[in-house]
CSV table of C-alpha atoms and ligand atoms in Angstrom, one decimal:
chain,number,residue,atom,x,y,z
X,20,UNK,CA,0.0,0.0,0.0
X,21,UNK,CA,1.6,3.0,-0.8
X,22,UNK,CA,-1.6,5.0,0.8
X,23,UNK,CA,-1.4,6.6,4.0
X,24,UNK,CA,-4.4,7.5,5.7
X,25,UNK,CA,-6.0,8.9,8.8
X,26,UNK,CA,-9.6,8.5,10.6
X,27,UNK,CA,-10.0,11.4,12.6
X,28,UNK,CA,-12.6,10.4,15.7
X,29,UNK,CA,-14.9,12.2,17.1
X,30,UNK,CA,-14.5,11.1,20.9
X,31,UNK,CA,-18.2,9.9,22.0
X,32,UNK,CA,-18.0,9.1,26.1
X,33,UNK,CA,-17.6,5.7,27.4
X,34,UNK,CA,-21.2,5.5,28.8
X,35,UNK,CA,-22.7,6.2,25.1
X,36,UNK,CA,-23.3,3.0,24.0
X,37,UNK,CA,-24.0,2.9,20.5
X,38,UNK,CA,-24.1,0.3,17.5
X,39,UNK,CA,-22.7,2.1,15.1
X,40,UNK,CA,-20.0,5.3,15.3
X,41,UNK,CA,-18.9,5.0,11.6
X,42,UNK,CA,-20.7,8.5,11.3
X,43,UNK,CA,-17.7,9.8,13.9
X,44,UNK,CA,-15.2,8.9,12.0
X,45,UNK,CA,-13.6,11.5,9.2
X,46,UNK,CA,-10.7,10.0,6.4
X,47,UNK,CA,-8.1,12.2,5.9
X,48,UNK,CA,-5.2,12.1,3.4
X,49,UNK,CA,-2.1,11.3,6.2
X,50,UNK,CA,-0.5,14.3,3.9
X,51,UNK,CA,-3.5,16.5,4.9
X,52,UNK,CA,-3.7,19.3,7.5
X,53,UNK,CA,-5.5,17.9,10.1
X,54,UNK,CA,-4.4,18.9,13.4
X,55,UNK,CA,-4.6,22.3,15.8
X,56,UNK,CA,-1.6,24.0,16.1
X,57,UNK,CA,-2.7,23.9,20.0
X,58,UNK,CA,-2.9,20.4,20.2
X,59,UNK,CA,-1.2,19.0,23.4
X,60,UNK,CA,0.0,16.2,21.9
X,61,UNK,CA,2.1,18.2,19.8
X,62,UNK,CA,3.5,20.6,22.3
X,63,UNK,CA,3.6,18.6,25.1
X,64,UNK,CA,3.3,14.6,24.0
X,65,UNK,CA,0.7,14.6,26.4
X,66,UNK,CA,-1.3,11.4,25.1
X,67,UNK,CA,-1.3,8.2,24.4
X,68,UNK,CA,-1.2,5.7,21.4
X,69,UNK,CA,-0.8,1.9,20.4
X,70,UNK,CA,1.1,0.3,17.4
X,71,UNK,CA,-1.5,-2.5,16.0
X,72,UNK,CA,0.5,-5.0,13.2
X,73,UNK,CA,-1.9,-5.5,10.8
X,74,UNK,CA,-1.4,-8.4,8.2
X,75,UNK,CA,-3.8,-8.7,5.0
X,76,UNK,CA,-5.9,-6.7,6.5
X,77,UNK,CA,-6.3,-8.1,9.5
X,78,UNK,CA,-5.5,-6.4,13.1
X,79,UNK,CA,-3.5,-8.4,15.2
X,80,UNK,CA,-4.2,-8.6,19.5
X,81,UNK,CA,-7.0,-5.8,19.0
X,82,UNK,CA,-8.2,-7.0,21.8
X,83,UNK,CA,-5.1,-6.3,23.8
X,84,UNK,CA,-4.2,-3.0,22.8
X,85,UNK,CA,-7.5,-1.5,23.2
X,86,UNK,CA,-7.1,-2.7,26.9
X,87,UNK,CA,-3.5,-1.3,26.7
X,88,UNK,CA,-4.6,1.9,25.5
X,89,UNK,CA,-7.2,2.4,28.1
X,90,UNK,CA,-5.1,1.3,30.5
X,91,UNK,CA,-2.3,3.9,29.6
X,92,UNK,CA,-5.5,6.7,29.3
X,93,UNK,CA,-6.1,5.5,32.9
X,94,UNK,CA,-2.7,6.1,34.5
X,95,UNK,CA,-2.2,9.6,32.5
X,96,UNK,CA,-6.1,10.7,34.3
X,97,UNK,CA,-7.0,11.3,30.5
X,98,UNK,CA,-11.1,10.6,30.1
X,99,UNK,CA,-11.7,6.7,29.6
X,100,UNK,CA,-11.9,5.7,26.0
X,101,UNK,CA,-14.9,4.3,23.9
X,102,UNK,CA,-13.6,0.9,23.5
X,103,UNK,CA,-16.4,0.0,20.8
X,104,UNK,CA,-16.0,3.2,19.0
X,105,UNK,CA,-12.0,2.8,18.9
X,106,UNK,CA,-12.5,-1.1,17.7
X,107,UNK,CA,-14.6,-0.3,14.7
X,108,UNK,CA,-12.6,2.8,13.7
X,109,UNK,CA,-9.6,0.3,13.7
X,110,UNK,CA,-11.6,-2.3,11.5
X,111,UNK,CA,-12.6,0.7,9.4
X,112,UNK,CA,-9.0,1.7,8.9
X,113,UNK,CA,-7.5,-2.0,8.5
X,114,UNK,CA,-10.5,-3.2,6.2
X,115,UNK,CA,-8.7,-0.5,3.7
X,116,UNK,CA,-5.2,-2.0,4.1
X,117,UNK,CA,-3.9,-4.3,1.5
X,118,UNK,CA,-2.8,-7.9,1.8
X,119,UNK,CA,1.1,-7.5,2.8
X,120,UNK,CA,2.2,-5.9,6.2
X,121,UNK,CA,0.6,-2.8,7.5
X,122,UNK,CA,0.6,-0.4,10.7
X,123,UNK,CA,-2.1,1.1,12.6
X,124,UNK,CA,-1.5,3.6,14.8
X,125,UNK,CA,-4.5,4.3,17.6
X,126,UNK,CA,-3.7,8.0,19.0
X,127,UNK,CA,-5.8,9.6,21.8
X,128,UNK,CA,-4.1,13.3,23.5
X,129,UNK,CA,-5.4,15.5,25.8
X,130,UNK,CA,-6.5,17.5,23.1
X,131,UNK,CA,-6.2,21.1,22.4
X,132,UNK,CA,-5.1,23.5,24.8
X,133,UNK,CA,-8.1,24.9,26.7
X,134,UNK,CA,-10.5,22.6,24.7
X,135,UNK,CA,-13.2,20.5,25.7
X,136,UNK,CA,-12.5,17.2,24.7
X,137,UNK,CA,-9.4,15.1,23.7
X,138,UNK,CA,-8.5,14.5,20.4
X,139,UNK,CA,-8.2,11.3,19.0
X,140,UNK,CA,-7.5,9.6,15.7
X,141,UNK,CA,-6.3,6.6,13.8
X,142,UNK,CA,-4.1,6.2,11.4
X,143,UNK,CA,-2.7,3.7,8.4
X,144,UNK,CA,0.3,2.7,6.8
X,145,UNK,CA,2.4,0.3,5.1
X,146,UNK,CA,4.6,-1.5,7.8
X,147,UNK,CA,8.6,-1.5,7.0
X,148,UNK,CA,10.3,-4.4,5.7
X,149,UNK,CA,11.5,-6.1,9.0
X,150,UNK,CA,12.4,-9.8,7.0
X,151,UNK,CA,15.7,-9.5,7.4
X,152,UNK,CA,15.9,-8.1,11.3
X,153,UNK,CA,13.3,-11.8,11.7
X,154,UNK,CA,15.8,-13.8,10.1
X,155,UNK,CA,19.2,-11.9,10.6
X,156,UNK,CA,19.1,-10.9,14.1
X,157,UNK,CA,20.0,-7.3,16.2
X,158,UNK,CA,23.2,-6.9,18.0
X,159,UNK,CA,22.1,-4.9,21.3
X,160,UNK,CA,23.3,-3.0,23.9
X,161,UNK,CA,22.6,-2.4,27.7
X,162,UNK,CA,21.7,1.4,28.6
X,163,UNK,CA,21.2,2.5,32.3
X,164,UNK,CA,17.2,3.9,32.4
X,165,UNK,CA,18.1,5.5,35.3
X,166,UNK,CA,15.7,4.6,37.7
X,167,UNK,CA,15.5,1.7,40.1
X,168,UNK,CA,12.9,-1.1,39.9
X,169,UNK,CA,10.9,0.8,42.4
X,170,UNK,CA,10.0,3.9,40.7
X,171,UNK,CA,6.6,2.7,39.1
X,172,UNK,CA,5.1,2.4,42.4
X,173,UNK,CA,7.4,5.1,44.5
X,174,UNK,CA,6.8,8.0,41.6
X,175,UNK,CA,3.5,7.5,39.6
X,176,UNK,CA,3.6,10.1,37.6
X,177,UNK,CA,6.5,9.0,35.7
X,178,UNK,CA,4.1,7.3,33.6
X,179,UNK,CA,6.6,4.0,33.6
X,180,UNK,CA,3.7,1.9,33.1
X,181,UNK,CA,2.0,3.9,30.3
X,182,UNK,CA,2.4,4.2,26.6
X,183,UNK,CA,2.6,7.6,26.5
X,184,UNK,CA,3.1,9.8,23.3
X,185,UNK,CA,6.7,10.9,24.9
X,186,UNK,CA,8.6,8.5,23.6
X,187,UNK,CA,12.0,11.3,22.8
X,188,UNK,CA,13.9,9.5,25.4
X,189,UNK,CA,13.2,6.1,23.4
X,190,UNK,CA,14.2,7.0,20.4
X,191,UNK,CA,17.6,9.0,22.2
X,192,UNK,CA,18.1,5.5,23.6
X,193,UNK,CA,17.8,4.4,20.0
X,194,UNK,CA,20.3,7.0,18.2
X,195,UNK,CA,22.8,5.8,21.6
X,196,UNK,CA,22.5,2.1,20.4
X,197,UNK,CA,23.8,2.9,16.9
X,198,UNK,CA,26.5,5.4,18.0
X,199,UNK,CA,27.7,2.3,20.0
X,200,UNK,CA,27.8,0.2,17.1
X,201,UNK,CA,24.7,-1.8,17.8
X,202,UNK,CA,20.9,-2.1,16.0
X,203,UNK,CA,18.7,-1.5,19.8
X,204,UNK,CA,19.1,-1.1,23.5
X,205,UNK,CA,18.1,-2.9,26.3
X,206,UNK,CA,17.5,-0.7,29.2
X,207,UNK,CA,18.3,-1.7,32.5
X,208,UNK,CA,16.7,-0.4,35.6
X,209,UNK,CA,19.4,1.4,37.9
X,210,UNK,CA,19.5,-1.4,40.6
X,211,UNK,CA,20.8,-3.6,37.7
X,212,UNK,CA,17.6,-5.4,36.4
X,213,UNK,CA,16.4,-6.1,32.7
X,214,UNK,CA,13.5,-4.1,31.6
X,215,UNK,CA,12.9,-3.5,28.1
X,216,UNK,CA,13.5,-2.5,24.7
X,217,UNK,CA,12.9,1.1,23.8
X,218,UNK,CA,10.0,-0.2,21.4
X,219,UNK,CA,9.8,-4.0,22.3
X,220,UNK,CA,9.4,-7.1,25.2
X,221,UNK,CA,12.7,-8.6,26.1
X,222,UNK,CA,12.1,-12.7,25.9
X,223,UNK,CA,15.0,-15.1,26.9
X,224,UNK,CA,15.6,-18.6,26.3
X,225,UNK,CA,16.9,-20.9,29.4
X,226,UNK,CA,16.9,-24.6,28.2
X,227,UNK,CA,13.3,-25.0,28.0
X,228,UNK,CA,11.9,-22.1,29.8
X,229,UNK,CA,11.2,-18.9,28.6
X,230,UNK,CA,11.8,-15.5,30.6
X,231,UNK,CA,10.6,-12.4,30.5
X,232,UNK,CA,11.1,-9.5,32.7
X,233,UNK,CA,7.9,-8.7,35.2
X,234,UNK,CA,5.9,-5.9,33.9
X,235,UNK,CA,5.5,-4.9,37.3
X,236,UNK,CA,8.9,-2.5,37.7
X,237,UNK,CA,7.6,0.0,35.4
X,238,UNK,CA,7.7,-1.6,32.1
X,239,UNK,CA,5.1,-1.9,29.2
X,240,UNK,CA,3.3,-5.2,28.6
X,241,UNK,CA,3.7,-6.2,25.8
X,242,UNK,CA,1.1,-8.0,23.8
X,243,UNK,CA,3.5,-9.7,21.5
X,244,UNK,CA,5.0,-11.2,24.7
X,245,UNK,CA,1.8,-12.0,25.9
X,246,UNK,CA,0.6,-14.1,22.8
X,247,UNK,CA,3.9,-15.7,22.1
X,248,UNK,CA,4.0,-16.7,25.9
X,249,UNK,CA,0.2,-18.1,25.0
X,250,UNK,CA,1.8,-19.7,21.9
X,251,UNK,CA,4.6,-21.3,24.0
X,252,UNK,CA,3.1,-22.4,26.6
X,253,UNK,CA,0.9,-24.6,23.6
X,254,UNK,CA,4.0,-26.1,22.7
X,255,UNK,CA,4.5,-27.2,26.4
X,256,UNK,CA,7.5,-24.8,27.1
X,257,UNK,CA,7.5,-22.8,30.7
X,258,UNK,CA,7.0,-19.1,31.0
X,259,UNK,CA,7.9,-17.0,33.4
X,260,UNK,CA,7.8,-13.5,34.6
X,261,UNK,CA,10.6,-12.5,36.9
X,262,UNK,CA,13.5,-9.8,37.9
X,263,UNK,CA,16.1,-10.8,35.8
X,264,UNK,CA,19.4,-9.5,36.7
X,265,UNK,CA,21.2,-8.1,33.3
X,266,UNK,CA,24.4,-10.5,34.7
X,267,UNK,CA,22.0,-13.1,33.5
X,268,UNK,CA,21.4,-11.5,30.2
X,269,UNK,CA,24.9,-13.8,28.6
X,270,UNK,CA,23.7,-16.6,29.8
X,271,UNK,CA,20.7,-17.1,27.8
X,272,UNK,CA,20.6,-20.0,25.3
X,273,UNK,CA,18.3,-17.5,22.9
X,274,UNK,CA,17.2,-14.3,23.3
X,275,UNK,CA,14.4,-11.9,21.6
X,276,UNK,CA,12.9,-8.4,21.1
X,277,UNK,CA,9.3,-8.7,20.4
X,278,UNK,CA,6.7,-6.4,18.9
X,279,UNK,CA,4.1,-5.8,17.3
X,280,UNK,CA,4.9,-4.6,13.7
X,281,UNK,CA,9.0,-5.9,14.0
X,282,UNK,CA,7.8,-9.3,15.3
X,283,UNK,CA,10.4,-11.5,16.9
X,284,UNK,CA,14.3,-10.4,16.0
X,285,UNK,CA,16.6,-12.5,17.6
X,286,UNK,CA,19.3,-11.1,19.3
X,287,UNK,CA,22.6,-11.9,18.1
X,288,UNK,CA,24.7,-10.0,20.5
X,289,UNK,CA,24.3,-8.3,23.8
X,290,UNK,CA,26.8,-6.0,24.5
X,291,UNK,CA,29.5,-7.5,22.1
X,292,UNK,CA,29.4,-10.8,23.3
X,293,UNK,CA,27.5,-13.1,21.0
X,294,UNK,CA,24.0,-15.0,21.4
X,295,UNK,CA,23.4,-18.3,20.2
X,296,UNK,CA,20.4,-17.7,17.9
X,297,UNK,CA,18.2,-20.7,16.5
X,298,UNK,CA,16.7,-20.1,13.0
X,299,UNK,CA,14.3,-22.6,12.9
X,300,UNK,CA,12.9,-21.7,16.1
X,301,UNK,CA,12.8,-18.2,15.0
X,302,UNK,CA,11.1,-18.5,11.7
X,303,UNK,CA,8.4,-20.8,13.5
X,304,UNK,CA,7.9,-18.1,15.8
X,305,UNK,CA,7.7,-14.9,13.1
X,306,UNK,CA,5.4,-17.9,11.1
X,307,UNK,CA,2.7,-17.9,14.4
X,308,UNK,CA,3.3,-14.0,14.9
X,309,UNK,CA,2.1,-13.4,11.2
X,310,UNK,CA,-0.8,-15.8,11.4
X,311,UNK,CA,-4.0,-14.6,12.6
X,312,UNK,CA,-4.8,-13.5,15.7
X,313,UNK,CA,-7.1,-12.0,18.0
F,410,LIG,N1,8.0,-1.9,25.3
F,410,LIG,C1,7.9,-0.7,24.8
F,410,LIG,C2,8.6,0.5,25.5
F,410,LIG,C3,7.3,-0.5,23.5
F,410,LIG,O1,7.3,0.7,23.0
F,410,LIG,C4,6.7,-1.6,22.9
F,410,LIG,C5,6.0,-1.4,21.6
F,410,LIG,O2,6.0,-0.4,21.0
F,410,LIG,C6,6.8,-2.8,23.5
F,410,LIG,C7,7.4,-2.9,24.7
F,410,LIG,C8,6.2,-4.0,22.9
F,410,LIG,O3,4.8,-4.0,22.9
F,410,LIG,P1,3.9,-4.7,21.8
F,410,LIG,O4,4.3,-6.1,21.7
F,410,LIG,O5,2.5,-4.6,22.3
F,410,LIG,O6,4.1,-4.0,20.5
């Protein structure tokens, strides 16, 4: 698809239960003005927003990031979203995609300065081309976050939890990776545990059972993790949650960074020192990731 598109939605409360909202929905041309030059998303990144992999038209784990997304609207005090309306403006969007690989983006922000209402909208895209990250591998390395696994609960309005719009210090984190020589970061929390990937789930391999750090320590949840640990767990592998201390990190059999659009890259090296990576493992993994699923 070489279209890019965007459904600008009108925000209709949570309590308003209706059938239908395709009348709240406007198409814009992604080239097209369409914003306020007061928005808050804009000037501040005050919002929120998912990343939804769609393949041939089909939205993958809609489910799961709608509940993302109104959790994240939840922790930032940001009015509780229509889940209904936000579904079939997805299904809208995504029933336009071609068959290949696309992206839609779900973005709600407090909206414009002094305004009544938030401002939310979706939008569509062609995805990258991530076949040869899924079959190549990343080489990664370890950044310092800065704060200790404790901060989630000790400072709640860092937002750790949240998917907020703000995500400068990701990509910084991002642009630090490749100065180092490396493809993406890990970060680790200050008191020396693994958290995540500036856009993606850490999962490591040990033997048989499969580890990922807890989502408790102020660290997304992602729902690529969660359906691959669904997926594994079918296959009669363990999964667990747990603090992982990054000494651990080089002595994983396998290791992965898992999202939604990127899917499962396996990580070649962490820090310079190199990962055992298993192709066929990894292909059957990226094969499940691109089938459907709800
Ligand atoms: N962690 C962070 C910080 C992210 O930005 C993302 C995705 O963008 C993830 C984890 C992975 O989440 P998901 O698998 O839902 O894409």
């Amino acid at each position: 698809m070489t279209r890019r598109f965007a459904l600008i939605i009108d925000p209709v409360p949570a309590s308003e239960e209706r059938a239908d909202y395709s009348d709240t929905f406007t198409e814009v041309d992604a080239a097209a003005p369409a914003l306020s030059v007061g928005e808050l998303s804009t000037q501040r990144g005050d919002g929120v927003f998912e990343s939804i992999g769609v393949i041939d038209a089909h939205p993958q784990e809609l489910v799961p990031h709608l509940h993302r997304l109104a959790h994240s609207a939840q922790l930032c005090d940001l009015p509780v979203p229509n889940v209904e309306q936000w579904r079939q403006a997805v299904r809208v969007a995504a029933a336009q995609c071609p068959p290949g690989e696309s992206v839609i983006k779900l973005i709600l922000s407090r909206g414009v300065e002094h305004g009544p209402t938030p401002t939310a909208w979706v939008t569509a895209a062609p995805a990258s081309d991530f076949s040869w990250v899924r079959t190549e591998g990343i080489r990664v390395v370890t950044l310092d976050r800065g704060y200790d696994l404790g901060a989630a609960e000790r400072a709640p309005w860092l937002l750790l939890g949240a998917k907020t719009l703000s995500y400068a210090v990701n990509m910084a984190a991002l642009r630090e990776a490749a100065r180092r020589g490396a493809d993406d970061a890990v970060f680790v929390s200050s008191d020396g545990f693994v958290l995540e990937a500036p856009t993606a789930s850490l999962i490591l391999r040990f033997g048989d059972r499969f580890v990922t750090p807890a989502p408790n320590g102020g660290i997304l949840h992602g729902t690529t993790q969660l359906s691959v640990y669904d997926h594994l767990a079918s296959r009669g592998f363990t999964t667990e949650y747990a603090q992982v201390p990054a000494s651990d990190l080089t002595e994983a059999d396998a290791a992965w960074l898992v999202s939604s659009v990127r899917l499962a890259a396996p990580i070649t090296a962490i820090d310079g020192h190199a990962v055992a990576t298993d192709r066929a493992f990894t292909d059957a993994l990226n094969a499940y990731l691109l089938s459907p699923r709800d």
